[in-house]
CSV table of C-alpha atoms in Angstrom, one decimal:
chain,number,residue,atom,x,y,z
A,1356,MET,CA,0.6,35.4,10.7
A,1357,ARG,CA,0.2,33.2,7.5
A,1358,ILE,CA,0.4,29.5,7.7
A,1359,GLY,CA,0.7,27.1,4.8
A,1360,VAL,CA,-0.7,23.6,4.8
A,1361,LEU,CA,-0.1,20.8,2.2
A,1362,THR,CA,-0.9,17.1,1.7
A,1363,GLY,CA,1.8,14.9,0.2
A,1364,GLY,CA,2.2,11.3,-1.0
A,1365,GLY,CA,-0.7,8.9,-1.5
A,1366,ASP,CA,-4.2,10.2,-0.7
A,1367,CYS,CA,-5.9,9.0,2.4
A,1368,PRO,CA,-9.3,9.2,4.1
A,1369,GLY,CA,-9.1,11.9,6.8
A,1370,LEU,CA,-6.8,14.4,5.0
A,1371,ASN,CA,-9.7,16.9,4.7
A,1372,ALA,CA,-10.5,16.5,8.3
A,1373,VAL,CA,-7.0,17.7,9.2
A,1374,ILE,CA,-7.2,20.6,6.8
A,1375,ARG,CA,-10.6,21.6,8.3
A,1376,ALA,CA,-9.2,21.5,11.9
A,1377,VAL,CA,-6.2,23.6,10.9
A,1378,VAL,CA,-8.2,26.2,9.2
A,1379,ARG,CA,-10.9,26.5,11.8
A,1380,LYS,CA,-8.6,26.7,14.8
A,1381,GLY,CA,-6.0,28.8,12.9
A,1382,ILE,CA,-8.6,31.4,11.9
A,1383,GLU,CA,-11.1,31.4,14.8
A,1384,VAL,CA,-8.6,31.0,17.7
A,1385,HIS,CA,-5.5,32.7,16.4
A,1386,GLY,CA,-6.7,35.0,13.6
A,1387,TRP,CA,-4.2,33.6,11.1
A,1388,GLU,CA,-4.5,33.5,7.4
A,1389,ILE,CA,-4.3,30.0,6.0
A,1390,VAL,CA,-2.7,29.2,2.6
A,1391,GLY,CA,-3.2,25.8,1.0
A,1392,PHE,CA,-0.3,24.6,-1.2
A,1393,ARG,CA,-1.5,22.3,-4.0
A,1394,ASN,CA,-0.1,18.9,-4.9
A,1395,GLY,CA,2.2,18.2,-2.0
A,1396,TRP,CA,5.7,19.7,-2.1
A,1397,GLN,CA,5.1,20.7,-5.7
A,1398,GLY,CA,3.0,23.6,-4.3
A,1399,PRO,CA,5.7,25.4,-2.4
A,1400,VAL,CA,8.3,24.7,-5.1
A,1401,GLU,CA,6.2,26.2,-7.9
A,1402,GLY,CA,4.1,28.6,-5.9
A,1403,LEU,CA,0.9,26.8,-6.4
A,1404,SER,CA,-1.3,28.0,-3.6
A,1405,LYS,CA,-4.7,29.4,-2.7
A,1406,PRO,CA,-6.1,31.0,0.4
A,1407,ILE,CA,-8.4,28.7,2.5
A,1408,GLY,CA,-11.2,30.3,4.5
A,1409,LEU,CA,-13.9,28.9,6.8
A,1410,ALA,CA,-16.4,28.5,3.9
A,1411,ASP,CA,-13.9,26.3,2.0
A,1412,VAL,CA,-13.8,23.7,4.8
A,1413,GLU,CA,-17.5,23.8,5.9
A,1414,ASP,CA,-18.5,20.5,4.3
A,1415,ILE,CA,-15.2,18.6,3.8
A,1416,LEU,CA,-15.1,16.6,7.1
A,1417,THR,CA,-16.6,13.5,5.5
A,1418,ARG,CA,-15.0,13.8,2.1
A,1419,GLY,CA,-12.3,11.4,1.1
A,1420,GLY,CA,-9.1,12.4,-0.8
A,1421,THR,CA,-7.8,15.9,-0.3
A,1422,ILE,CA,-9.1,19.3,-1.5
A,1423,LEU,CA,-5.5,20.4,-2.0
A,1424,GLY,CA,-4.4,17.6,-4.2
A,1425,SER,CA,-1.2,15.5,-3.7
A,1426,SER,CA,1.9,14.3,-5.4
A,1427,ARG,CA,5.2,12.5,-4.8
A,1428,THR,CA,7.3,15.5,-5.5
A,1429,ASN,CA,10.6,15.5,-3.8
A,1430,PRO,CA,12.2,19.0,-3.7
A,1431,TYR,CA,15.6,17.6,-2.9
A,1432,LYS,CA,15.5,15.8,-6.3
A,1433,ILE,CA,14.8,19.1,-8.1
A,1434,GLU,CA,17.7,21.4,-8.8
A,1435,GLY,CA,17.3,24.5,-6.6
A,1436,GLY,CA,14.1,23.1,-5.2
A,1437,VAL,CA,14.8,24.1,-1.6
A,1438,ASP,CA,15.8,27.6,-2.5
A,1439,GLN,CA,12.7,27.9,-4.5
A,1440,ILE,CA,10.6,26.9,-1.5
A,1441,ARG,CA,12.3,29.6,0.5
A,1442,LYS,CA,11.5,32.2,-2.1
A,1443,VAL,CA,7.9,31.2,-2.5
A,1444,LEU,CA,7.3,31.3,1.2
A,1445,ALA,CA,9.0,34.7,1.5
A,1446,ASP,CA,7.1,36.1,-1.5
A,1447,GLN,CA,3.7,34.9,-0.1
A,1448,GLY,CA,4.5,35.9,3.5
A,1449,VAL,CA,4.1,32.4,4.8
A,1450,ASP,CA,5.6,32.0,8.2
A,1451,ALA,CA,5.4,28.2,8.7
A,1452,LEU,CA,4.2,25.0,7.1
A,1453,ILE,CA,2.0,22.2,8.3
A,1454,ALA,CA,2.9,19.1,6.2
A,1455,ILE,CA,0.5,16.2,6.3
A,1456,GLY,CA,2.0,13.0,5.0
A,1457,GLY,CA,3.8,9.7,5.5
A,1458,GLU,CA,7.5,8.7,5.6
A,1459,ASP,CA,8.5,10.5,2.4
A,1460,THR,CA,6.6,13.7,3.0
A,1461,LEU,CA,7.7,14.0,6.6
A,1462,GLY,CA,11.2,13.0,5.6
A,1463,VAL,CA,11.3,16.1,3.4
A,1464,ALA,CA,9.8,18.1,6.3
A,1465,LYS,CA,12.6,17.0,8.6
A,1466,ARG,CA,15.3,18.0,6.1
A,1467,LEU,CA,13.6,21.4,5.5
A,1468,THR,CA,13.6,22.0,9.3
A,1469,ASP,CA,17.3,21.2,9.3
A,1470,ASP,CA,17.7,23.8,6.5
A,1471,GLY,CA,15.9,26.5,8.6
A,1472,ILE,CA,12.3,26.3,7.4
A,1473,GLY,CA,9.7,25.9,10.1
A,1474,VAL,CA,7.6,22.8,9.6
A,1475,VAL,CA,5.2,20.8,11.8
A,1476,GLY,CA,4.3,17.3,10.6
A,1477,VAL,CA,1.0,15.4,10.8
A,1478,PRO,CA,1.2,11.6,10.3
A,1479,LYS,CA,-0.8,10.1,7.4
A,1480,THR,CA,-0.7,6.7,5.9
A,1481,ILE,CA,-3.2,3.9,5.5
A,1482,ASP,CA,-0.3,1.5,6.0
A,1483,ASN,CA,0.1,2.5,9.7
A,1484,ASP,CA,3.9,2.1,9.3
A,1485,LEU,CA,5.1,5.5,10.5
A,1486,GLY,CA,7.2,5.4,13.5
A,1487,ALA,CA,6.7,7.2,16.8
A,1488,THR,CA,2.9,7.1,16.7
A,1489,ASP,CA,0.6,4.3,17.7
A,1490,TYR,CA,-1.8,4.9,14.8
A,1491,THR,CA,-2.0,7.0,11.7
A,1492,PHE,CA,-5.3,8.2,10.4
A,1493,GLY,CA,-6.5,6.4,7.3
A,1494,PHE,CA,-5.5,3.0,8.6
A,1495,ASP,CA,-8.8,2.3,10.3
A,1496,THR,CA,-10.7,3.2,7.1
A,1497,ALA,CA,-8.5,1.0,5.0
A,1498,VAL,CA,-8.9,-2.0,7.3
A,1499,HIS,CA,-12.7,-1.4,7.4
A,1500,ILE,CA,-12.8,-1.4,3.5
A,1501,ALA,CA,-10.6,-4.5,3.3
A,1502,THR,CA,-12.6,-6.4,5.9
A,1503,GLU,CA,-15.9,-5.6,4.1
A,1504,ALA,CA,-14.4,-6.9,0.9
A,1505,ILE,CA,-13.3,-10.1,2.6
A,1506,ASP,CA,-16.8,-10.6,4.0
A,1507,ARG,CA,-18.4,-10.1,0.6
A,1508,LEU,CA,-15.8,-12.4,-1.2
A,1509,ARG,CA,-16.4,-15.2,1.3
A,1510,THR,CA,-19.9,-15.8,0.1
A,1511,THR,CA,-19.0,-16.1,-3.5
A,1512,ALA,CA,-16.0,-18.3,-2.6
A,1513,GLU,CA,-18.3,-20.7,-0.7
A,1514,SER,CA,-20.9,-20.7,-3.5
A,1515,HIS,CA,-18.3,-21.8,-6.1
A,1516,HIS,CA,-16.0,-23.9,-3.8
A,1517,ARG,CA,-12.9,-21.9,-4.8
A,1518,ALA,CA,-10.0,-20.4,-3.0
A,1519,LEU,CA,-9.9,-16.6,-3.0
A,1520,VAL,CA,-6.7,-14.6,-2.6
A,1521,VAL,CA,-7.2,-11.0,-1.5
A,1522,GLU,CA,-4.3,-8.7,-2.1
A,1523,VAL,CA,-4.2,-5.6,0.1
A,1524,MET,CA,-1.8,-2.7,0.4
A,1525,GLY,CA,1.4,-2.9,2.5
A,1526,ARG,CA,4.8,-2.4,0.9
A,1527,HIS,CA,7.0,-3.0,3.9
A,1528,ALA,CA,4.5,-3.5,6.7
A,1529,GLY,CA,1.6,-5.9,7.0
A,1530,TRP,CA,-0.7,-4.0,9.4
A,1531,ILE,CA,-3.7,-3.9,6.9
A,1532,ALA,CA,-3.3,-7.5,6.0
A,1533,LEU,CA,-3.1,-8.6,9.6
A,1534,HIS,CA,-6.0,-6.6,11.0
A,1535,SER,CA,-8.3,-7.1,8.0
A,1536,GLY,CA,-7.4,-10.8,7.8
A,1537,LEU,CA,-8.1,-11.3,11.5
A,1538,ALA,CA,-11.3,-9.3,11.4
A,1539,GLY,CA,-12.5,-11.1,8.2
A,1540,GLY,CA,-11.7,-14.5,9.5
A,1541,ALA,CA,-9.1,-15.3,6.8
A,1542,ASN,CA,-7.5,-18.7,6.8
A,1543,VAL,CA,-4.1,-17.5,5.8
A,1544,ILE,CA,-2.5,-14.1,6.3
A,1545,LEU,CA,0.8,-13.2,4.6
A,1546,VAL,CA,2.8,-10.1,5.5
A,1547,PRO,CA,6.1,-8.5,4.3
A,1548,GLU,CA,7.7,-9.0,7.7
A,1549,ARG,CA,8.0,-12.8,7.2
A,1550,GLU,CA,8.8,-14.8,4.0
A,1551,PHE,CA,6.1,-17.3,3.4
A,1552,SER,CA,6.2,-21.0,2.3
A,1553,VAL,CA,4.0,-21.7,-0.7
A,1554,GLU,CA,3.9,-25.3,0.5
A,1555,LYS,CA,2.6,-24.3,3.9
A,1556,VAL,CA,-0.1,-22.1,2.3
A,1557,VAL,CA,-1.1,-25.0,0.0
A,1558,GLU,CA,-1.3,-27.2,3.1
A,1559,TRP,CA,-3.7,-24.8,4.8
A,1560,VAL,CA,-5.8,-24.4,1.7
A,1561,GLU,CA,-6.2,-28.1,1.2
A,1562,ARG,CA,-7.1,-28.5,4.9
A,1563,ARG,CA,-9.8,-26.0,4.5
A,1564,PHE,CA,-11.2,-27.7,1.4
A,1565,GLU,CA,-11.2,-31.0,3.3
A,1566,ARG,CA,-13.5,-29.5,5.8
A,1567,GLN,CA,-15.9,-28.5,2.9
A,1568,TYR,CA,-15.2,-24.8,3.3
A,1569,ALA,CA,-13.6,-22.3,0.8
A,1570,PRO,CA,-10.2,-20.8,1.9
A,1571,ILE,CA,-9.6,-17.1,2.1
A,1572,ILE,CA,-6.0,-15.9,1.8
A,1573,VAL,CA,-5.1,-12.3,2.6
A,1574,VAL,CA,-1.7,-11.2,1.3
A,1575,ALA,CA,0.0,-7.8,1.6
A,1576,GLU,CA,1.4,-6.5,-1.8
A,1577,GLY,CA,5.0,-6.6,-0.3
A,1578,ALA,CA,4.8,-10.2,0.9
A,1579,VAL,CA,7.6,-12.4,-0.4
A,1580,PRO,CA,7.8,-16.2,-0.9
A,1581,GLU,CA,10.7,-18.0,0.6
A,1582,GLY,CA,13.7,-17.6,-1.7
A,1583,GLY,CA,11.8,-15.3,-3.9
A,1584,ALA,CA,11.4,-11.6,-4.5
A,1585,GLU,CA,8.7,-8.9,-4.4
A,1586,VAL,CA,6.3,-9.0,-7.3
A,1587,LEU,CA,6.6,-5.7,-9.2
A,1588,HIS,CA,3.8,-4.0,-11.1
A,1589,SER,CA,6.4,-1.8,-12.6
A,1590,GLY,CA,10.2,-1.4,-12.2
A,1591,GLU,CA,9.9,2.4,-12.6
A,1592,LYS,CA,10.9,4.3,-9.5
A,1593,ASP,CA,9.2,7.5,-8.2
A,1594,ALA,CA,11.0,10.5,-6.8
A,1595,PHE,CA,11.6,8.8,-3.5
A,1596,GLY,CA,13.1,5.6,-5.1
A,1597,HIS,CA,10.0,3.4,-4.6
A,1598,VAL,CA,9.1,0.8,-7.3
A,1599,ARG,CA,5.4,0.0,-7.8
A,1600,LEU,CA,4.4,-3.3,-6.3
A,1601,GLY,CA,1.4,-5.5,-7.1
A,1602,GLY,CA,0.6,-8.9,-8.4
A,1603,VAL,CA,1.6,-11.2,-5.7
A,1604,GLY,CA,-2.0,-12.2,-5.2
A,1605,THR,CA,-2.4,-13.2,-8.8
A,1606,TRP,CA,0.8,-15.2,-8.7
A,1607,LEU,CA,-0.2,-17.0,-5.5
A,1608,ALA,CA,-3.7,-17.8,-6.8
A,1609,GLU,CA,-2.1,-19.4,-9.9
A,1610,GLU,CA,0.3,-21.4,-7.7
A,1611,ILE,CA,-2.6,-22.6,-5.5
A,1612,ALA,CA,-4.6,-23.7,-8.5
A,1613,GLU,CA,-1.7,-25.5,-10.1
A,1614,ARG,CA,-0.7,-27.4,-6.9
A,1615,THR,CA,-4.1,-28.3,-5.6
A,1616,GLY,CA,-6.1,-28.7,-8.8
A,1617,LYS,CA,-8.8,-26.5,-7.2
A,1618,GLU,CA,-10.2,-23.3,-8.7
A,1619,SER,CA,-8.5,-20.2,-7.3
A,1620,ARG,CA,-9.1,-16.5,-7.9
A,1621,ALA,CA,-7.3,-13.3,-6.9
A,1622,VAL,CA,-8.8,-10.0,-6.0
A,1623,ILE,CA,-6.5,-6.9,-5.8
A,1624,LEU,CA,-8.2,-4.3,-3.7
A,1625,GLY,CA,-5.7,-1.6,-4.7
A,1626,HIS,CA,-6.8,2.0,-4.4
A,1627,THR,CA,-10.3,1.1,-3.2
A,1628,GLN,CA,-8.6,1.0,0.2
A,1629,ARG,CA,-7.7,4.7,-0.1
A,1630,GLY,CA,-11.0,6.0,-1.4
A,1631,GLY,CA,-14.3,7.0,0.0
A,1632,ILE,CA,-15.4,8.6,3.3
A,1633,PRO,CA,-13.3,8.1,6.4
A,1634,THR,CA,-14.5,6.2,9.4
A,1635,ALA,CA,-15.6,8.0,12.5
A,1636,TYR,CA,-12.4,7.0,14.2
A,1637,ASP,CA,-10.3,8.5,11.5
A,1638,ARG,CA,-12.3,11.7,11.4
A,1639,VAL,CA,-11.8,12.2,15.1
A,1640,LEU,CA,-8.1,11.3,15.1
A,1641,ALA,CA,-7.4,13.5,12.0
A,1642,THR,CA,-9.2,16.4,13.7
A,1643,ARG,CA,-7.2,16.0,16.9
A,1644,PHE,CA,-4.0,15.9,14.9
A,1645,GLY,CA,-4.9,19.1,13.1
A,1646,LEU,CA,-5.8,21.0,16.3
A,1647,HIS,CA,-2.5,20.0,18.0
A,1648,ALA,CA,-0.5,20.8,14.9
A,1649,VAL,CA,-1.8,24.4,15.2
A,1650,ASP,CA,-0.8,24.5,18.8
A,1651,ALA,CA,2.7,23.5,17.9
A,1652,VAL,CA,2.9,26.3,15.3
A,1653,ALA,CA,1.5,28.8,17.7
A,1654,GLU,CA,4.3,27.9,20.2
A,1655,GLY,CA,7.0,28.0,17.5
A,1656,ASP,CA,7.7,24.3,18.1
A,1657,PHE,CA,9.0,23.3,14.7
A,1658,GLY,CA,10.7,20.1,13.6
A,1659,VAL,CA,8.1,18.0,15.4
A,1660,MET,CA,5.2,15.7,14.4
A,1661,VAL,CA,2.0,15.3,16.4
A,1662,ALA,CA,1.5,11.7,17.4
A,1663,LEU,CA,-0.9,9.4,19.1
A,1664,LYS,CA,0.4,7.7,22.3
A,1665,GLY,CA,-2.3,5.6,24.0
A,1666,THR,CA,-5.2,8.1,23.9
A,1667,ASP,CA,-3.1,11.2,24.1
A,1668,ILE,CA,-1.8,13.4,21.3
A,1669,VAL,CA,1.9,14.3,21.9
A,1670,ARG,CA,4.8,15.8,19.9
A,1671,VAL,CA,7.8,13.9,18.8
A,1672,LYS,CA,10.8,14.9,16.8
A,1673,LEU,CA,10.5,14.5,13.0
A,1674,SER,CA,13.8,12.8,13.2
A,1675,GLU,CA,12.3,10.1,15.5
A,1676,ALA,CA,9.2,9.8,13.4
A,1677,THR,CA,11.1,9.1,10.2
A,1678,ALA,CA,14.0,7.1,11.6
A,1679,GLU,CA,12.5,3.7,10.7
A,1680,LEU,CA,9.3,2.2,9.6
A,1681,LYS,CA,7.0,0.6,12.1
A,1682,THR,CA,6.5,-3.0,11.1
A,1683,VAL,CA,4.3,-5.8,12.5
A,1684,PRO,CA,6.2,-7.4,15.5
A,1685,LEU,CA,6.7,-11.1,14.6
A,1686,GLU,CA,5.6,-12.1,18.1
A,1687,ARG,CA,2.2,-10.5,17.4
A,1688,TYR,CA,2.0,-12.3,14.1
A,1689,ALA,CA,2.8,-15.6,15.9
A,1690,GLU,CA,0.0,-15.0,18.4
A,1691,ALA,CA,-2.5,-14.8,15.5
A,1692,GLU,CA,-1.4,-18.1,13.9
A,1693,VAL,CA,-3.9,-20.1,16.1
A,1694,PHE,CA,-6.6,-18.8,13.8
A,1695,PHE,CA,-5.0,-19.9,10.6
A,1696,GLY,CA,-5.8,-23.0,8.5
């Protein structure tokens, strides 16, 4: 039996740990051949693949990124893309695919399953916004990186008596902002799930300055001011219809400086949240996901995604996993407000 594996969408700490688990269990337990498709869905569309053996995954557990490469290729936006995938899989003797990715990658996996191609999904996103799983791997690492950055920025903010706005990733969900903000002791946390009042932010900032402390504001890239709109880095859309966000932190820092007369700076963490070695938690979770994905393939249980429920790894339908994004419940956000200001 030959099994294909691919990583799609944004890169994420822990991807290589999944690949390693799939290869080791697939070969050592089931005697399969493992084929790695390069650059997400571009691989099976264009036939970009290579065999992966035990030696290829020996030292990749701690490596960030993905040894297979990634892309935001959408085969359903390519004329004849799905038929080409069928041809490539047949020509290379690949019996099933394990697709590691977020909402877009697994959305394609769901449609391919509906079209008769056997796919098992593994949830990956630093945003932790994929439905039907409590956590996705990569999230813990991103929060750790953002929290460390907040800790470092606090000392320079206090030294210069300035407000610092830290922009983190989070297009539609504020999980990274909320968790890193709470862990880093931020004075203001702004998430996409709730429009924010600039006046209220300024009030919190001034209150902090009155206490002779420097304010730290954490804002998700998709956060929106009341009556405003998302701040776009670029209006260009990718193959899944997403525009590139970024810059709300800079905009907010300028507003704070203008309204308070206090010095204010913005720091955009950007892709530093995706890079580097995964935390121990993400390595373990990614490994468990990979092992259970192999079990699903061995049982011929396609059209499913492995998911974390409590401490257990279970299987859920890809249709359930991709039905809607998992956003921060507003009641949880409200509970955290006691720490603001």
